Coordinates of C-alpha atoms and ligand atoms in Angstrom, one line a residue:
M1 CA 0.0 0.0 0.0
I2 CA 1.1 3.6 -0.7
P3 CA 0.4 6.0 2.2
Y4 CA 0.3 9.8 1.8
G5 CA 3.4 10.1 4.1
R6 CA 6.0 7.7 5.5
Q7 CA 9.1 7.9 7.7
N8 CA 12.5 6.9 6.4
I9 CA 14.6 5.1 9.0
T10 CA 18.1 4.0 8.0
Q11 CA 20.7 1.8 9.6
E12 CA 22.5 5.0 10.7
D13 CA 19.4 6.2 12.5
I14 CA 19.1 2.8 14.3
D15 CA 22.7 2.8 15.2
A16 CA 22.5 6.3 16.6
V17 CA 19.5 5.3 18.8
V18 CA 21.0 2.0 20.0
K19 CA 24.2 3.9 21.0
V20 CA 22.2 6.1 23.3
L21 CA 20.2 3.1 24.7
K22 CA 23.5 1.6 25.7
S23 CA 24.7 4.8 27.3
E24 CA 24.2 6.4 30.7
W25 CA 21.7 8.9 29.6
L26 CA 18.2 8.0 28.2
T27 CA 16.9 11.5 28.8
Q28 CA 18.6 14.9 29.5
G29 CA 21.8 13.6 27.9
P30 CA 24.2 15.2 25.5
N31 CA 22.3 14.6 22.3
I32 CA 19.5 17.0 23.1
K33 CA 21.8 20.0 23.0
K34 CA 23.6 18.7 20.0
F35 CA 20.2 18.3 18.2
E36 CA 19.2 21.8 19.3
D37 CA 22.4 23.4 18.1
A38 CA 22.4 21.5 14.7
F39 CA 18.7 22.4 14.2
A40 CA 19.3 26.1 15.0
N41 CA 22.2 26.1 12.5
Y42 CA 20.0 24.5 9.8
I43 CA 17.2 26.9 10.3
G44 CA 19.4 29.9 10.7
C45 CA 18.2 31.1 14.1
K46 CA 20.0 31.8 17.4
Y47 CA 18.2 29.4 19.8
A48 CA 16.4 26.1 19.5
L49 CA 14.7 24.1 22.2
A50 CA 13.8 20.5 21.8
V51 CA 10.5 19.4 23.3
S52 CA 8.3 16.3 23.4
N53 CA 6.1 17.1 20.4
G54 CA 4.8 20.0 18.3
T55 CA 1.8 20.5 20.5
A56 CA 4.0 21.0 23.5
A57 CA 6.0 23.5 21.5
L58 CA 2.8 25.4 20.8
H59 CA 1.7 25.2 24.4
L60 CA 5.0 26.5 25.7
S61 CA 5.1 29.3 23.1
A62 CA 1.6 30.3 24.2
L63 CA 2.6 30.3 27.8
A64 CA 5.8 32.3 27.2
L65 CA 3.9 34.9 25.2
E66 CA 1.5 35.1 28.2
I67 CA -1.8 34.4 26.6
K68 CA -4.4 35.0 29.3
P69 CA -8.1 34.0 29.6
G70 CA -10.1 36.0 27.0
D71 CA -7.1 37.1 24.9
K72 CA -7.9 36.9 21.2
V73 CA -5.5 35.2 18.9
I74 CA -5.9 35.0 15.1
T75 CA -5.1 31.8 13.2
T76 CA -6.1 29.8 10.1
P77 CA -8.8 27.2 9.9
I78 CA -6.7 25.1 7.5
T79 CA -4.3 23.5 9.9
F80 CA -4.1 20.7 12.5
S81 CA -6.3 21.4 15.5
A82 CA -3.2 21.7 17.8
T83 CA -2.4 25.2 16.3
A84 CA -5.6 26.6 17.6
N85 CA -5.7 24.5 20.8
C86 CA -2.6 26.1 22.3
V87 CA -4.6 29.3 22.7
R88 CA -7.4 27.4 24.4
Y89 CA -4.9 25.7 26.8
C90 CA -4.2 29.2 28.2
G91 CA -7.9 30.2 28.2
G92 CA -7.6 32.5 25.2
E93 CA -10.1 32.9 22.4
V94 CA -9.3 31.6 18.9
V95 CA -10.4 33.9 16.1
F96 CA -10.2 32.1 12.7
S97 CA -9.5 34.2 9.6
D98 CA -10.1 32.8 6.2
I99 CA -7.4 31.5 3.8
N100 CA -6.3 32.8 0.5
P101 CA -7.8 30.3 -2.0
D102 CA -4.6 30.3 -4.1
T103 CA -2.0 29.8 -1.4
Y104 CA -4.2 28.0 1.2
L105 CA -2.4 30.2 3.8
L106 CA -3.9 32.9 6.0
D107 CA -5.1 35.7 3.7
I108 CA -3.2 38.8 5.0
N109 CA -5.9 41.1 3.5
K110 CA -8.6 39.3 5.5
V111 CA -6.4 39.5 8.7
K112 CA -6.0 43.3 8.0
Q113 CA -9.8 43.7 7.7
L114 CA -10.3 41.9 10.9
L115 CA -7.8 44.1 12.7
E116 CA -9.2 47.3 11.1
S117 CA -12.7 46.5 12.1
S118 CA -11.9 46.1 15.9
P119 CA -10.7 48.6 18.5
N120 CA -6.9 48.7 18.8
G121 CA -5.7 46.1 21.4
T122 CA -8.4 43.6 20.7
Y123 CA -6.0 41.0 19.4
K124 CA -2.8 39.8 21.1
G125 CA -1.2 37.7 18.4
I126 CA -1.3 35.7 15.1
I127 CA -0.3 32.1 14.5
P128 CA 0.3 31.7 10.8
V129 CA 0.8 28.1 9.5
D130 CA 3.2 27.3 6.7
F131 CA 0.6 24.9 5.4
A132 CA 1.8 21.9 3.3
G133 CA 5.3 23.4 3.4
K134 CA 4.6 26.8 1.8
A135 CA 6.1 29.7 3.7
N136 CA 4.0 32.6 4.7
D137 CA 5.3 36.0 3.7
L138 CA 6.3 36.9 7.3
E139 CA 7.8 40.2 6.3
E140 CA 4.3 41.5 5.3
L141 CA 2.7 39.9 8.3
R142 CA 5.3 41.4 10.6
K143 CA 4.5 44.9 9.4
L144 CA 0.9 44.3 10.2
A145 CA 1.7 42.8 13.5
D146 CA 3.9 45.8 14.5
E147 CA 1.2 48.2 13.5
Y148 CA -1.2 46.4 15.9
K149 CA 1.3 45.4 18.5
L150 CA 0.8 41.7 18.0
W151 CA 3.3 38.8 18.5
I152 CA 3.7 36.0 15.9
I153 CA 4.1 32.3 16.5
E154 CA 5.0 30.7 13.2
D155 CA 3.7 27.2 13.0
A156 CA 6.4 25.7 10.8
C157 CA 5.6 22.1 11.4
H158 CA 5.3 21.5 7.6
S159 CA 8.1 23.7 6.5
P160 CA 11.7 22.9 7.7
G161 CA 13.9 24.1 4.8
G162 CA 11.1 26.2 3.3
F163 CA 11.6 29.9 2.6
F164 CA 10.0 33.0 1.2
I165 CA 11.8 35.7 -0.7
D166 CA 11.7 39.1 1.1
S167 CA 11.5 42.6 -0.4
Y168 CA 15.3 42.7 -0.7
G169 CA 15.3 39.5 -2.8
Q170 CA 16.8 37.4 0.1
E171 CA 15.6 33.9 1.0
Q172 CA 14.1 33.9 4.5
K173 CA 14.0 30.4 5.9
C174 CA 10.9 29.3 7.9
G175 CA 11.5 29.6 11.6
N176 CA 14.6 31.7 11.3
G177 CA 13.3 34.1 14.0
K178 CA 13.7 37.3 12.0
F179 CA 10.0 38.0 11.7
A180 CA 8.2 35.9 14.3
E181 CA 8.9 35.9 18.0
L182 CA 8.8 32.1 18.1
A183 CA 8.4 29.3 15.6
I184 CA 7.6 25.7 16.2
F185 CA 8.3 22.4 14.5
S186 CA 7.1 18.8 14.8
F187 CA 9.0 15.6 14.4
H188 CA 6.0 13.3 14.0
P189 CA 6.9 10.4 11.7
V190 CA 5.3 11.9 8.5
K191 CA 7.2 15.1 8.9
H192 CA 10.6 16.0 7.3
I193 CA 12.5 14.8 10.4
A194 CA 11.0 11.8 12.3
A195 CA 11.8 11.3 16.0
G196 CA 8.8 9.2 16.9
E197 CA 7.3 12.1 18.7
G198 CA 9.2 15.4 19.1
G199 CA 9.2 19.1 18.5
M200 CA 11.4 22.1 18.4
I201 CA 10.9 25.8 19.2
T202 CA 13.2 28.3 17.5
T203 CA 13.7 32.0 18.4
N204 CA 16.2 34.8 18.3
D205 CA 14.9 36.2 21.6
K206 CA 17.1 35.2 24.6
A207 CA 14.5 36.1 27.2
L208 CA 11.8 33.9 25.5
Y209 CA 14.4 31.1 25.2
D210 CA 15.3 31.2 28.9
R211 CA 11.6 31.3 29.9
I212 CA 10.6 28.4 27.7
R213 CA 13.7 26.4 28.9
N214 CA 12.4 26.7 32.4
L215 CA 8.8 26.0 31.5
R216 CA 9.8 22.9 29.6
T217 CA 11.1 21.4 32.9
H218 CA 8.4 22.1 35.5
G219 CA 9.3 25.8 35.8
I220 CA 12.6 25.0 37.5
Q221 CA 15.1 27.9 37.2
Q222 CA 18.0 26.7 35.1
D223 CA 20.2 29.6 35.8
P224 CA 21.9 29.3 39.3
A225 CA 22.4 33.0 39.5
L226 CA 18.6 33.6 39.3
K227 CA 17.7 31.2 42.2
Q228 CA 16.1 32.9 45.2
F229 CA 17.5 30.5 47.7
N230 CA 20.4 28.0 47.9
H231 CA 20.2 25.1 50.4
G232 CA 23.1 23.2 49.0
V233 CA 24.5 21.3 46.0
W234 CA 21.3 19.3 45.7
Y235 CA 19.1 22.3 45.5
Y236 CA 16.8 23.1 42.6
E237 CA 14.1 25.7 42.6
M238 CA 10.7 25.7 41.0
Q239 CA 9.8 29.3 40.4
E240 CA 6.6 29.0 38.2
L241 CA 4.2 26.3 37.1
G242 CA 5.8 24.4 34.3
Y243 CA 5.6 21.1 32.6
N244 CA 7.6 18.0 31.7
Y245 CA 7.8 18.6 27.9
R246 CA 11.4 17.3 27.4
L247 CA 12.5 15.3 24.5
T248 CA 14.5 12.1 25.4
D249 CA 18.1 11.7 24.5
F250 CA 17.5 8.7 22.2
Q251 CA 14.8 10.7 20.3
S252 CA 17.3 13.5 19.9
A253 CA 19.8 11.1 18.6
L254 CA 17.3 10.0 16.0
G255 CA 16.4 13.6 15.1
L256 CA 20.1 14.5 14.8
S257 CA 20.7 11.5 12.5
Q258 CA 17.7 12.4 10.4
L259 CA 18.8 16.0 10.2
T260 CA 21.9 15.0 8.3
R261 CA 19.7 13.8 5.4
V262 CA 17.0 16.5 5.6
N263 CA 18.3 18.4 2.5
K264 CA 18.4 15.2 0.5
G265 CA 14.8 14.5 1.5
L266 CA 13.7 18.0 0.7
Q267 CA 15.2 17.8 -2.8
R268 CA 13.4 14.5 -3.4
R269 CA 10.1 16.0 -2.3
K270 CA 10.7 18.8 -4.8
E271 CA 11.4 16.3 -7.6
I272 CA 8.1 14.4 -6.7
A273 CA 6.2 17.7 -6.8
K274 CA 7.6 18.6 -10.2
I275 CA 6.5 15.2 -11.6
Y276 CA 2.9 15.6 -10.2
N277 CA 2.7 19.2 -11.5
K278 CA 3.7 18.1 -15.0
A279 CA 1.3 15.2 -14.9
F280 CA -1.7 17.3 -13.9
A281 CA -0.9 20.5 -15.8
D282 CA -3.9 21.6 -17.9
K283 CA -6.1 18.7 -16.7
S284 CA -9.7 19.9 -16.5
F285 CA -10.5 17.9 -13.3
I286 CA -7.9 20.0 -11.4
K287 CA -9.8 22.8 -9.6
G288 CA -6.8 24.2 -7.8
Q289 CA -3.1 23.5 -7.3
S290 CA -0.3 25.6 -6.0
G291 CA 2.2 25.7 -8.9
F292 CA 5.8 24.6 -8.2
M293 CA 7.7 26.9 -5.9
E294 CA 11.4 26.6 -5.0
G295 CA 10.7 27.8 -1.4
H296 CA 8.0 25.2 -0.8
A297 CA 9.0 22.4 1.5
Y298 CA 6.4 20.0 0.2
H299 CA 5.4 18.3 3.4
L300 CA 2.2 17.7 1.6
Y301 CA 1.3 17.7 -2.1
V302 CA -2.3 19.0 -2.3
I303 CA -4.6 19.3 -5.3
E304 CA -8.2 20.3 -5.5
V305 CA -10.4 18.2 -7.7
D306 CA -14.0 17.4 -8.6
N307 CA -15.5 14.2 -7.1
R308 CA -12.9 14.2 -4.3
D309 CA -14.7 11.7 -2.1
D310 CA -15.2 9.2 -4.9
L311 CA -11.5 9.6 -5.9
I312 CA -10.4 8.8 -2.3
I313 CA -12.5 5.6 -2.3
Y314 CA -11.3 4.6 -5.8
L315 CA -7.6 5.1 -4.8
R316 CA -8.1 3.1 -1.6
E317 CA -9.3 0.2 -3.7
K318 CA -6.0 0.5 -5.5
E319 CA -4.1 0.5 -2.2
I320 CA -3.3 4.2 -2.4
F321 CA -4.1 6.0 0.8
S322 CA -4.5 9.7 0.1
Q323 CA -5.7 12.0 2.9
V324 CA -7.6 15.2 3.5
H325 CA -5.7 18.1 5.0
Y326 CA -7.5 19.6 6.8
I327 CA -11.1 19.5 8.1
P328 CA -11.4 23.2 8.9
V329 CA -10.7 23.6 12.6
H330 CA -13.6 26.0 13.2
L331 CA -16.0 23.2 12.1
M332 CA -14.8 20.8 14.8
P333 CA -17.5 20.2 17.4
Y334 CA -15.2 21.6 20.1
Y335 CA -15.0 24.9 18.3
R336 CA -18.6 25.0 17.2
Q337 CA -19.5 25.5 20.9
F338 CA -18.0 29.0 20.6
G339 CA -20.4 29.9 17.7
W340 CA -18.3 28.9 14.7
K341 CA -20.4 27.4 11.9
E342 CA -20.6 26.6 8.2
T343 CA -20.3 29.7 5.9
D344 CA -18.0 31.6 8.4
M345 CA -14.9 30.7 6.4
P346 CA -16.1 30.3 2.8
D347 CA -12.7 29.8 1.1
A348 CA -11.5 27.3 3.7
E349 CA -14.8 25.4 3.5
K350 CA -14.8 25.3 -0.3
Y351 CA -11.2 24.1 -0.3
Y352 CA -12.1 21.4 2.2
T353 CA -14.7 19.9 -0.2
Q354 CA -12.1 19.6 -3.0
C355 CA -8.7 19.0 -1.4
I356 CA -6.8 15.8 -1.5
S357 CA -3.2 15.1 -0.3
L358 CA -1.4 12.7 -2.6
P359 CA 1.5 10.4 -1.6
M360 CA 4.5 12.6 -0.8
F361 CA 7.6 11.3 1.0
P362 CA 11.2 11.0 0.0
T363 CA 11.2 7.2 -0.4
L364 CA 8.2 7.2 -2.8
T365 CA 9.6 5.4 -5.9
D366 CA 9.2 6.6 -9.5
S367 CA 7.1 3.6 -10.3
E368 CA 4.8 4.1 -7.2
Q369 CA 4.3 7.7 -8.2
D370 CA 3.6 6.7 -11.7
Y371 CA 1.0 4.2 -10.4
V372 CA -0.7 7.0 -8.4
I373 CA -0.8 9.3 -11.3
K374 CA -2.1 6.7 -13.7
N375 CA -4.9 5.8 -11.4
I376 CA -5.9 9.4 -10.9
L377 CA -6.0 9.9 -14.7
T378 CA -7.9 6.7 -15.2
F379 CA -10.5 7.8 -12.6
Y380 CA -11.2 11.0 -14.5
T381 CA -11.3 9.5 -17.9
Ligands
PLP1 C1 0.5 22.3 11.4 C2 0.7 21.5 12.6 N1 0.8 22.1 13.8 C3 1.0 21.3 14.9 C4 1.1 20.0 14.9 C5 1.3 19.2 16.2 O1 2.5 18.5 16.2 P1 2.6 17.1 17.0 O2 1.8 16.1 16.4 O3 4.1 16.8 17.0 O4 2.1 17.4 18.4 C6 1.0 19.3 13.7 C7 1.2 17.9 13.6 O5 0.6 17.1 13.0 C8 0.8 20.1 12.5 O6 0.7 19.5 11.3

């Protein structure tokens, strides 16, 4: 069977994990810092913090930016629920803003309208999502955020290695910390880097980094100079309510090993995208497709089609397991209780009825991809 995404575990990955399993440190060992430093270097930011998963990364970011009960935060409905949920963990209010039907990302003009139509200070922050691997134009979003004094958490779970081109013609890598206070990544198996579960927070802000480092470990102060008391060499000090959101040392070793191949995987994803694009160019059943982009990290390859539901069933019969990304989050029963309903986000809702994510992962073979394409073409002819 051909899934829409699949991890790629090599003998080097296995050896790296086994080495840690045979060592002194299963957790809080040396591989965590090595993974953080290597990831920060890859992304081009100053600080990176490894955490237990992408959801924990979002929660810690929301805590560090001090979302309080009732605070309004803007995000996209076309994402995984965790993006919105981090606001709710802190008691904040999620305000969905519709997508741009061409990019599937938050539509900056609609965000602007939302901000302009409310008194200043109504909103605290924005969480854009680099959906499918396509980078948001964070330079534009930053300008808007500065005008309205908002923070930005970039949900870059889909976009390690992705970038947008800024107004100076420079590549700006997702999560590099130049435009958003914080960015978050996930190392769930279908992502670019698989660590079983795992996540990373990146930033250029030392104060946020220090705060999140403490919150990641129960709110225990990591800096001896900032402890209020000192009872002896055994003494540790919990200064605020934190969590255990640490990544283990063996997961970090796996992430570190995967990171050495991340560029190769990204190149392969781009090759696969080019082949799909070519196969579907000018096909009348295609209702929407984001044309090939060099800065796209292609976590997902999404097209919009007629008869989407029947196509999914047809492909399953052929052992091809496509997926739908995403059910608009505002239509989840949990969010409906806050008044969200059909017709609130027309572009996201239309997209939802037509979108399908096709198999996209570095080890997808040419013949497997060919089989997927042939079956789609057969279905429509
Ligand atoms: C856009 C997005 N945000 C957040 C998450 C949450 O990450 P995790 O599954 O590692 O908790 C995911 C994972 O699926 C995601 O795709």
